[in-house]
Coordinates of C-alpha atoms and ligand atoms in Angstrom, one line a residue:
X1 CA 2.1 -56.9 -12.6
X2 CA 5.1 -55.6 -10.7
X3 CA 5.9 -53.2 -13.5
X4 CA 2.3 -51.8 -13.3
X5 CA 2.7 -51.3 -9.6
X6 CA 5.9 -49.5 -10.0
X7 CA 4.3 -47.3 -12.6
X8 CA 1.5 -46.5 -10.1
X9 CA 4.0 -45.8 -7.3
X10 CA 5.9 -43.4 -9.6
X11 CA 2.7 -41.6 -10.5
X12 CA 1.8 -41.3 -6.9
X13 CA 5.2 -40.0 -6.0
X14 CA 5.0 -37.5 -8.9
X15 CA 1.5 -36.3 -7.7
X16 CA 2.8 -35.9 -4.1
X17 CA 5.8 -33.9 -5.3
X18 CA 3.6 -31.6 -7.4
X19 CA 1.3 -31.0 -4.4
X20 CA 4.3 -30.2 -2.1
X21 CA 5.9 -27.9 -4.8
X22 CA 2.5 -26.2 -5.3
X23 CA 2.2 -25.4 -1.6
X24 CA 5.8 -24.2 -1.2
X25 CA 5.7 -22.1 -4.3
X26 CA 4.1 -18.7 -5.0
X27 CA 1.1 -19.1 -2.7
X28 CA -0.3 -15.7 -3.6
X29 CA -1.2 -13.5 -0.6
X30 CA -5.0 -13.7 0.0
X31 CA -4.9 -10.0 0.7
X32 CA -4.0 -9.5 -3.0
X33 CA -7.7 -9.8 -3.8
X34 CA -8.6 -6.9 -1.6
X35 CA -9.9 -3.9 -3.6
X36 CA -9.9 -0.1 -3.5
X37 CA -12.0 2.1 -5.7
X38 CA -10.9 5.4 -7.4
X39 CA -14.0 7.4 -8.1
X40 CA -15.4 11.0 -8.1
X41 CA -16.0 13.8 -10.5
X42 CA -12.3 14.2 -11.1
X43 CA -12.0 10.9 -13.0
X44 CA -13.5 9.9 -16.4
X45 CA -14.8 6.6 -14.8
X46 CA -14.5 4.8 -11.6
X47 CA -11.9 2.0 -11.4
X48 CA -11.5 -0.8 -8.9
X49 CA -8.0 -2.0 -8.2
X50 CA -6.8 -5.0 -6.3
X51 CA -3.9 -5.0 -3.9
X52 CA -2.3 -7.4 -6.4
X53 CA -2.6 -4.6 -9.0
X54 CA -0.8 -2.2 -6.7
X55 CA 2.0 -4.7 -5.9
X56 CA 2.5 -5.2 -9.7
X57 CA 3.5 -1.5 -10.2
X58 CA 7.2 -2.4 -9.8
X59 CA 8.4 1.0 -11.0
X60 CA 6.6 2.8 -8.3
X61 CA 7.4 0.6 -5.3
X62 CA 8.7 2.3 -2.2
X63 CA 10.1 0.7 0.9
X64 CA 11.4 3.0 3.7
X65 CA 11.4 4.0 7.3
X66 CA 8.9 6.9 7.7
X67 CA 9.2 9.3 10.6
X68 CA 6.0 10.2 12.5
X69 CA 4.7 12.4 15.2
X70 CA 1.3 11.6 16.6
X71 CA -1.2 13.8 18.4
X72 CA 0.5 13.2 21.7
X73 CA 3.8 14.3 20.4
X74 CA 5.2 10.8 20.3
X75 CA 8.0 10.4 17.7
X76 CA 8.7 7.1 16.0
X77 CA 9.9 5.5 12.8
X78 CA 7.9 2.8 11.1
X79 CA 9.0 0.7 8.2
X80 CA 6.6 0.5 5.2
X81 CA 6.4 -1.1 1.9
X82 CA 3.9 0.2 -0.7
X83 CA 3.5 2.1 -4.0
X84 CA 3.6 5.8 -4.8
X85 CA 0.0 7.1 -4.5
X86 CA 0.6 9.6 -7.4
X87 CA 1.7 6.8 -9.7
X88 CA -1.5 4.9 -8.9
X89 CA -3.6 7.9 -9.8
X90 CA -1.6 8.7 -12.9
X91 CA -1.3 5.1 -14.2
X92 CA -4.6 3.6 -13.1
X93 CA -7.1 6.4 -13.1
X94 CA -8.3 8.5 -16.0
X95 CA -7.8 11.9 -14.3
X96 CA -9.8 14.8 -15.7
X97 CA -8.2 18.1 -16.7
X98 CA -9.8 20.0 -13.8
X99 CA -9.1 17.4 -11.1
X100 CA -7.9 19.3 -8.0
X101 CA -8.3 17.3 -4.8
X102 CA -7.9 13.8 -3.6
X103 CA -9.6 12.3 -0.6
X104 CA -8.4 9.0 1.0
X105 CA -11.4 7.4 2.7
X106 CA -11.1 4.6 5.2
X107 CA -13.7 1.9 6.0
X108 CA -14.5 3.7 9.3
X109 CA -15.1 7.0 7.3
X110 CA -11.8 8.5 8.4
X111 CA -10.8 10.8 5.6
X112 CA -7.8 12.9 4.7
X113 CA -7.9 15.2 1.7
X114 CA -4.9 16.5 -0.3
X115 CA -4.6 18.7 -3.4
X116 CA -3.4 16.8 -6.5
X117 CA -0.1 18.7 -6.2
X118 CA 0.4 17.4 -2.7
X119 CA -0.2 13.9 -3.8
X120 CA 2.4 14.4 -6.6
X121 CA 5.1 15.8 -4.4
X122 CA 8.1 13.6 -3.9
X123 CA 9.9 15.8 -1.4
X124 CA 8.2 15.3 1.9
X125 CA 10.7 15.4 4.8
X126 CA 11.9 13.7 7.9
X127 CA 12.8 16.4 10.5
X128 CA 15.5 14.2 11.9
X129 CA 17.2 13.5 8.6
X130 CA 17.6 16.5 6.2
X131 CA 19.0 14.2 3.5
X132 CA 15.9 12.2 3.1
X133 CA 12.9 12.8 0.7
X134 CA 9.7 10.9 0.8
X135 CA 6.7 10.1 -1.4
X136 CA 3.1 9.6 -0.2
X137 CA 2.5 5.8 -0.5
X138 CA -0.3 3.3 -0.3
X139 CA 1.3 0.7 1.9
X140 CA 0.5 -3.0 2.4
X141 CA 3.3 -3.8 4.9
X142 CA 4.1 -2.1 8.2
X143 CA 7.1 -3.2 10.2
X144 CA 7.7 -6.0 7.6
X145 CA 4.3 -7.5 8.2
X146 CA 1.4 -7.4 5.8
X147 CA -1.8 -5.9 7.3
X148 CA -4.1 -8.4 8.9
X149 CA -7.2 -9.0 6.7
X150 CA -9.3 -9.6 9.8
X151 CA -8.9 -5.9 10.6
X152 CA -10.3 -4.7 7.3
X153 CA -8.8 -3.3 4.2
X154 CA -5.0 -4.1 4.1
X155 CA -4.0 -0.7 2.7
X156 CA -2.7 2.4 4.5
X157 CA -1.8 5.8 3.3
X158 CA 1.6 6.9 4.7
X159 CA 3.5 10.1 4.2
X160 CA 6.5 12.1 5.4
X161 CA 6.3 15.5 7.0
X162 CA 5.6 18.8 5.3
X163 CA 7.9 20.7 7.8
X164 CA 9.7 20.1 11.1
X165 CA 7.2 19.6 13.9
X166 CA 4.5 18.5 11.4
X167 CA 2.2 16.1 13.3
X168 CA 1.9 13.7 10.3
X169 CA 0.7 10.4 11.8
X170 CA -3.0 11.4 12.0
X171 CA -2.8 11.6 8.2
X172 CA -1.7 8.0 7.9
X173 CA -5.2 6.7 6.9
X174 CA -5.6 3.0 7.8
X175 CA -7.9 0.5 6.1
X176 CA -8.4 2.6 2.9
X177 CA -11.6 1.8 1.0
X178 CA -11.7 4.4 -1.7
X179 CA -9.9 7.4 -3.2
X180 CA -12.2 10.2 -4.3
X181 CA -11.0 12.6 -6.8
X182 CA -12.7 16.0 -7.3
Ligands
LIG1 N1 -9.0 4.7 9.3 C1 -8.4 5.4 10.3 N2 -7.1 5.7 10.1 C2 -6.5 6.5 11.1 C3 -7.2 6.9 12.2 C4 -8.5 6.5 12.3 O1 -9.2 6.8 13.3 N3 -9.1 5.7 11.3 N4 -6.5 7.6 13.2 C5 -5.3 8.4 12.8 C6 -4.5 8.9 13.9 S1 -5.2 10.2 14.7 C7 -3.3 8.4 14.3 S2 -2.4 9.1 15.4 C8 -2.8 7.1 13.6 C9 -2.5 6.1 14.7 O2 -1.9 5.0 14.0 P1 -1.6 3.6 14.7 O3 -2.9 3.0 15.0 O4 -0.8 2.9 13.8 O5 -0.8 4.0 16.0 O6 -3.7 6.6 12.7 C10 -4.4 7.5 11.9 N5 -5.2 6.8 10.9
LIG2 MO1 -3.9 10.4 16.7

């Protein structure tokens, strides 16, 4: 009888340990299930990608401080973590030969359109630091914080500047819903 009880106690302890370990381990960000679509005449077929898919593109990850100027002329650095937008198109979408332009469309309809070459560039600048070169990224973390799911799609387009004085922050499309290739 005592032996049986001990066995039960051990089993209970084991179960409790497993639960604790499970909670403390890789919880998986709930935002990872968020999706964006790549669609339009410029791709062979539309694809849906989860944020988890983007995070898994380890070779294309980018983490950096991006310089910005907004419409009021305010200058500031923001820290972002994300993945090179071009790598996403190249690796995840079946681009057609004649594809030319790429629109990043937010849930509120806010849209910024680039040529395919502009998405591919890896030499965007920071007017304050001539040494630095930047890629256009799809970011899921700003200032070391993941985007709040309550505010919508947790993915933002972020880029450097094209030239000194470039007011680039208006092109940082928040809450991306889809990427339309034409
Ligand atoms: N989806 C979406 N993204 C957007 C905008 C918008 O209205 N909708 N405004 C842009 C403009 S004009 C600026 S200056 C920045 C402001 O970014 P912030 O909210 O992080 O300051 O977001 C840009 N991205
Ligand atoms: Mo703005």
